[in-house]
């Protein structure tokens, strides 16, 4: 394989690895955030809003436990 093709393949694989690592770190960050009180409050608020729109009724969630 010519050197130029190796270089291009190496650059593509390195960028793919970087992108995968970023996605993994974002997923881990999201999971950690959802364990905090702020994350639970955010999820609770979004769930209540979604259910109220779907059920066309008032919905209240006491608390979320993990």
mmCIF file of N, CA and C in Angstrom:
data_model
loop_
_atom_site.group_PDB
_atom_site.id
_atom_site.type_symbol
_atom_site.label_atom_id
_atom_site.label_comp_id
_atom_site.label_asym_id
_atom_site.label_seq_id
_atom_site.Cartn_x
_atom_site.Cartn_y
_atom_site.Cartn_z
ATOM 1 N N UNK A 1 0.852 -1.172 0.000
ATOM 2 C CA UNK A 1 0.000 0.000 0.000
ATOM 3 C C UNK A 1 0.902 1.240 0.000
ATOM 4 N N UNK A 2 0.642 2.168 -0.908
ATOM 5 C CA UNK A 2 1.467 3.376 -0.947
ATOM 6 C C UNK A 2 1.367 4.165 0.352
ATOM 7 N N UNK A 3 2.410 4.942 0.603
ATOM 8 C CA UNK A 3 2.489 5.716 1.842
ATOM 9 C C UNK A 3 1.345 6.709 1.959
ATOM 10 N N UNK A 4 0.959 7.326 0.854
ATOM 11 C CA UNK A 4 -0.115 8.320 0.894
ATOM 12 C C UNK A 4 -1.430 7.680 1.330
ATOM 13 N N UNK A 5 -1.747 6.494 0.835
ATOM 14 C CA UNK A 5 -2.974 5.803 1.224
ATOM 15 C C UNK A 5 -2.939 5.405 2.694
ATOM 16 N N UNK A 6 -1.765 4.986 3.179
ATOM 17 C CA UNK A 6 -1.633 4.650 4.598
ATOM 18 C C UNK A 6 -1.893 5.879 5.452
ATOM 19 N N UNK A 7 -1.366 7.003 5.000
ATOM 20 C CA UNK A 7 -1.535 8.243 5.747
ATOM 21 C C UNK A 7 -3.013 8.634 5.820
ATOM 22 N N UNK A 8 -3.710 8.533 4.718
ATOM 23 C CA UNK A 8 -5.136 8.870 4.689
ATOM 24 C C UNK A 8 -5.918 7.899 5.562
ATOM 25 N N UNK A 9 -5.629 6.616 5.445
ATOM 26 C CA UNK A 9 -6.312 5.613 6.259
ATOM 27 C C UNK A 9 -6.031 5.841 7.742
ATOM 28 N N UNK A 10 -4.810 6.175 8.074
ATOM 29 C CA UNK A 10 -4.437 6.442 9.465
ATOM 30 C C UNK A 10 -5.189 7.660 9.994
ATOM 31 N N UNK A 11 -5.290 8.705 9.208
ATOM 32 C CA UNK A 11 -6.004 9.913 9.632
ATOM 33 C C UNK A 11 -7.492 9.638 9.816
ATOM 34 N N UNK A 12 -8.082 8.880 8.909
ATOM 35 C CA UNK A 12 -9.508 8.553 9.014
ATOM 36 C C UNK A 12 -9.764 7.713 10.257
ATOM 37 N N UNK A 13 -8.928 6.710 10.488
ATOM 38 C CA UNK A 13 -9.133 5.852 11.659
ATOM 39 C C UNK A 13 -8.911 6.628 12.953
ATOM 40 N N UNK A 14 -7.960 7.550 12.963
ATOM 41 C CA UNK A 14 -7.723 8.355 14.160
ATOM 42 C C UNK A 14 -8.922 9.266 14.439
ATOM 43 N N UNK A 15 -9.481 9.895 13.411
ATOM 44 C CA UNK A 15 -10.665 10.746 13.598
ATOM 45 C C UNK A 15 -11.870 9.923 14.034
ATOM 46 N N UNK A 16 -12.023 8.725 13.479
ATOM 47 C CA UNK A 16 -13.132 7.859 13.888
ATOM 48 C C UNK A 16 -13.003 7.494 15.364
ATOM 49 N N UNK A 17 -11.797 7.207 15.807
ATOM 50 C CA UNK A 17 -11.563 6.890 17.215
ATOM 51 C C UNK A 17 -11.866 8.097 18.100
ATOM 52 N N UNK A 18 -11.448 9.271 17.677
ATOM 53 C CA UNK A 18 -11.724 10.489 18.445
ATOM 54 C C UNK A 18 -13.226 10.719 18.559
ATOM 55 N N UNK A 19 -13.947 10.550 17.468
ATOM 56 C CA UNK A 19 -15.400 10.738 17.482
ATOM 57 C C UNK A 19 -16.064 9.725 18.406
ATOM 58 N N UNK A 20 -15.641 8.474 18.351
ATOM 59 C CA UNK A 20 -16.201 7.452 19.238
ATOM 60 C C UNK A 20 -15.920 7.763 20.702
ATOM 61 N N UNK A 21 -14.731 8.245 21.000
ATOM 62 C CA UNK A 21 -14.394 8.611 22.378
ATOM 63 C C UNK A 21 -15.237 9.786 22.859
ATOM 64 N N UNK A 22 -15.464 10.756 21.990
ATOM 65 C CA UNK A 22 -16.310 11.897 22.357
ATOM 66 C C UNK A 22 -17.726 11.432 22.653
ATOM 67 N N UNK A 23 -18.268 10.556 21.814
ATOM 68 C CA UNK A 23 -19.622 10.031 22.036
ATOM 69 C C UNK A 23 -19.679 9.266 23.356
ATOM 70 N N UNK A 24 -18.675 8.449 23.623
ATOM 71 C CA UNK A 24 -18.626 7.687 24.872
ATOM 72 C C UNK A 24 -18.558 8.617 26.083
ATOM 73 N N UNK A 25 -17.715 9.637 26.024
ATOM 74 C CA UNK A 25 -17.601 10.588 27.131
ATOM 75 C C UNK A 25 -18.897 11.363 27.343
ATOM 76 N N UNK A 26 -19.579 11.713 26.251
ATOM 77 C CA UNK A 26 -20.860 12.417 26.379
ATOM 78 C C UNK A 26 -21.903 11.517 27.033
ATOM 79 N N UNK A 27 -21.929 10.247 26.660
ATOM 80 C CA UNK A 27 -22.881 9.310 27.256
ATOM 81 C C UNK A 27 -22.598 9.129 28.744
ATOM 82 N N UNK A 28 -21.337 8.999 29.101
ATOM 83 C CA UNK A 28 -20.975 8.866 30.519
ATOM 84 C C UNK A 28 -21.344 10.134 31.275
ATOM 85 N N UNK A 29 -21.066 11.287 30.686
ATOM 86 C CA UNK A 29 -21.429 12.558 31.312
ATOM 87 C C UNK A 29 -22.921 12.680 31.526
ATOM 88 N N UNK A 30 -23.702 12.243 30.540
ATOM 89 C CA UNK A 30 -25.161 12.280 30.663
ATOM 90 C C UNK A 30 -25.629 11.381 31.799
ATOM 91 N N UNK A 31 -25.078 10.185 31.885
ATOM 92 C CA UNK A 31 -25.474 9.264 32.951
ATOM 93 C C UNK A 31 -25.107 9.808 34.327
ATOM 94 N N UNK A 32 -23.949 10.423 34.437
ATOM 95 C CA UNK A 32 -23.549 11.026 35.713
ATOM 96 C C UNK A 32 -24.479 12.187 36.049
ATOM 97 N N UNK A 33 -24.783 13.023 35.054
ATOM 98 C CA UNK A 33 -25.683 14.165 35.273
ATOM 99 C C UNK A 33 -27.060 13.698 35.737
ATOM 100 N N UNK A 34 -27.552 12.615 35.179
ATOM 101 C CA UNK A 34 -28.885 12.124 35.543
ATOM 102 C C UNK A 34 -28.926 11.580 36.969
ATOM 103 N N UNK A 35 -27.788 11.363 37.586
ATOM 104 C CA UNK A 35 -27.743 10.917 38.976
ATOM 105 C C UNK A 35 -27.800 12.088 39.955
ATOM 106 N N UNK A 36 -27.630 13.317 39.456
ATOM 107 C CA UNK A 36 -27.659 14.493 40.331
ATOM 108 C C UNK A 36 -29.095 14.966 40.517
ATOM 109 N N UNK A 37 -29.314 15.795 41.536
ATOM 110 C CA UNK A 37 -30.646 16.356 41.763
ATOM 111 C C UNK A 37 -31.098 17.204 40.581
ATOM 112 N N UNK A 38 -30.180 17.959 39.995
ATOM 113 C CA UNK A 38 -30.524 18.790 38.838
ATOM 114 C C UNK A 38 -30.951 17.922 37.654
ATOM 115 N N UNK A 39 -30.258 16.821 37.434
ATOM 116 C CA UNK A 39 -30.611 15.917 36.343
ATOM 117 C C UNK A 39 -31.963 15.264 36.557
ATOM 118 N N UNK A 40 -32.231 14.860 37.787
ATOM 119 C CA UNK A 40 -33.526 14.250 38.102
ATOM 120 C C UNK A 40 -34.653 15.263 37.948
ATOM 121 N N UNK A 41 -34.413 16.506 38.384
ATOM 122 C CA UNK A 41 -35.433 17.552 38.248
ATOM 123 C C UNK A 41 -35.700 17.841 36.775
ATOM 124 N N UNK A 42 -34.648 17.857 35.966
ATOM 125 C CA UNK A 42 -34.801 18.079 34.531
ATOM 126 C C UNK A 42 -35.636 16.970 33.897
ATOM 127 N N UNK A 43 -35.303 15.714 34.211
ATOM 128 C CA UNK A 43 -36.040 14.575 33.660
ATOM 129 C C UNK A 43 -37.491 14.597 34.126
ATOM 130 N N UNK A 44 -37.710 14.912 35.387
ATOM 131 C CA UNK A 44 -39.063 14.971 35.943
ATOM 132 C C UNK A 44 -39.889 16.025 35.214
ATOM 133 N N UNK A 45 -39.312 17.196 35.025
ATOM 134 C CA UNK A 45 -40.016 18.280 34.345
ATOM 135 C C UNK A 45 -40.369 17.892 32.908
ATOM 136 N N UNK A 46 -39.408 17.290 32.209
ATOM 137 C CA UNK A 46 -39.660 16.888 30.817
ATOM 138 C C UNK A 46 -40.717 15.786 30.735
ATOM 139 N N UNK A 47 -40.664 14.820 31.657
ATOM 140 C CA UNK A 47 -41.653 13.742 31.668
ATOM 141 C C UNK A 47 -43.050 14.272 31.954
ATOM 142 N N UNK A 48 -43.157 15.168 32.929
ATOM 143 C CA UNK A 48 -44.463 15.741 33.257
ATOM 144 C C UNK A 48 -45.035 16.492 32.063
ATOM 145 N N UNK A 49 -44.213 17.294 31.413
ATOM 146 C CA UNK A 49 -44.678 18.058 30.254
ATOM 147 C C UNK A 49 -45.120 17.124 29.131
ATOM 148 N N UNK A 50 -44.320 16.106 28.848
ATOM 149 C CA UNK A 50 -44.646 15.153 27.787
ATOM 150 C C UNK A 50 -45.960 14.436 28.082
ATOM 151 N N UNK A 51 -46.108 13.934 29.314
ATOM 152 C CA UNK A 51 -47.323 13.204 29.674
ATOM 153 C C UNK A 51 -48.548 14.111 29.666
ATOM 154 N N UNK A 52 -48.404 15.360 30.112
ATOM 155 C CA UNK A 52 -49.529 16.288 30.099
ATOM 156 C C UNK A 52 -50.001 16.544 28.677
ATOM 157 N N UNK A 53 -49.075 16.674 27.740
ATOM 158 C CA UNK A 53 -49.449 16.891 26.343
ATOM 159 C C UNK A 53 -50.098 15.652 25.746
ATOM 160 N N UNK A 54 -49.572 14.478 26.047
ATOM 161 C CA UNK A 54 -50.115 13.238 25.478
ATOM 162 C C UNK A 54 -51.462 12.864 26.087
ATOM 163 N N UNK A 55 -51.610 13.063 27.393
ATOM 164 C CA UNK A 55 -52.834 12.659 28.082
ATOM 165 C C UNK A 55 -53.860 13.779 28.149
ATOM 166 N N UNK A 56 -53.456 14.978 27.773
ATOM 167 C CA UNK A 56 -54.310 16.163 27.859
ATOM 168 C C UNK A 56 -54.916 16.272 29.253
ATOM 169 N N UNK A 57 -54.063 16.132 30.240
ATOM 170 C CA UNK A 57 -54.478 16.161 31.639
ATOM 171 C C UNK A 57 -53.298 16.640 32.480
ATOM 172 N N UNK A 58 -53.595 17.051 33.696
ATOM 173 C CA UNK A 58 -52.526 17.487 34.599
ATOM 174 C C UNK A 58 -51.833 16.247 35.167
ATOM 175 N N UNK A 59 -50.505 16.250 35.110
ATOM 176 C CA UNK A 59 -49.706 15.133 35.607
ATOM 177 C C UNK A 59 -48.659 15.691 36.560
ATOM 178 N N UNK A 60 -48.485 15.012 37.685
ATOM 179 C CA UNK A 60 -47.470 15.417 38.650
ATOM 180 C C UNK A 60 -46.692 14.182 39.096
ATOM 181 N N UNK A 61 -45.386 14.279 39.006
ATOM 182 C CA UNK A 61 -44.518 13.191 39.444
ATOM 183 C C UNK A 61 -43.887 13.636 40.753
ATOM 184 N N UNK A 62 -44.053 12.832 41.784
ATOM 185 C CA UNK A 62 -43.507 13.186 43.094
ATOM 186 C C UNK A 62 -41.999 13.292 43.076
ATOM 187 N N UNK A 63 -41.317 12.202 42.731
ATOM 188 C CA UNK A 63 -39.861 12.219 42.643
ATOM 189 C C UNK A 63 -39.389 11.025 41.831
ATOM 190 N N UNK A 64 -38.196 11.140 41.327
ATOM 191 C CA UNK A 64 -37.582 10.056 40.568
ATOM 192 C C UNK A 64 -36.501 9.428 41.427
ATOM 193 N N UNK A 65 -36.454 8.114 41.442
ATOM 194 C CA UNK A 65 -35.421 7.399 42.190
ATOM 195 C C UNK A 65 -34.582 6.592 41.217
ATOM 196 N N UNK A 66 -33.324 6.472 41.557
ATOM 197 C CA UNK A 66 -32.451 5.672 40.696
ATOM 198 C C UNK A 66 -31.863 4.524 41.473
#
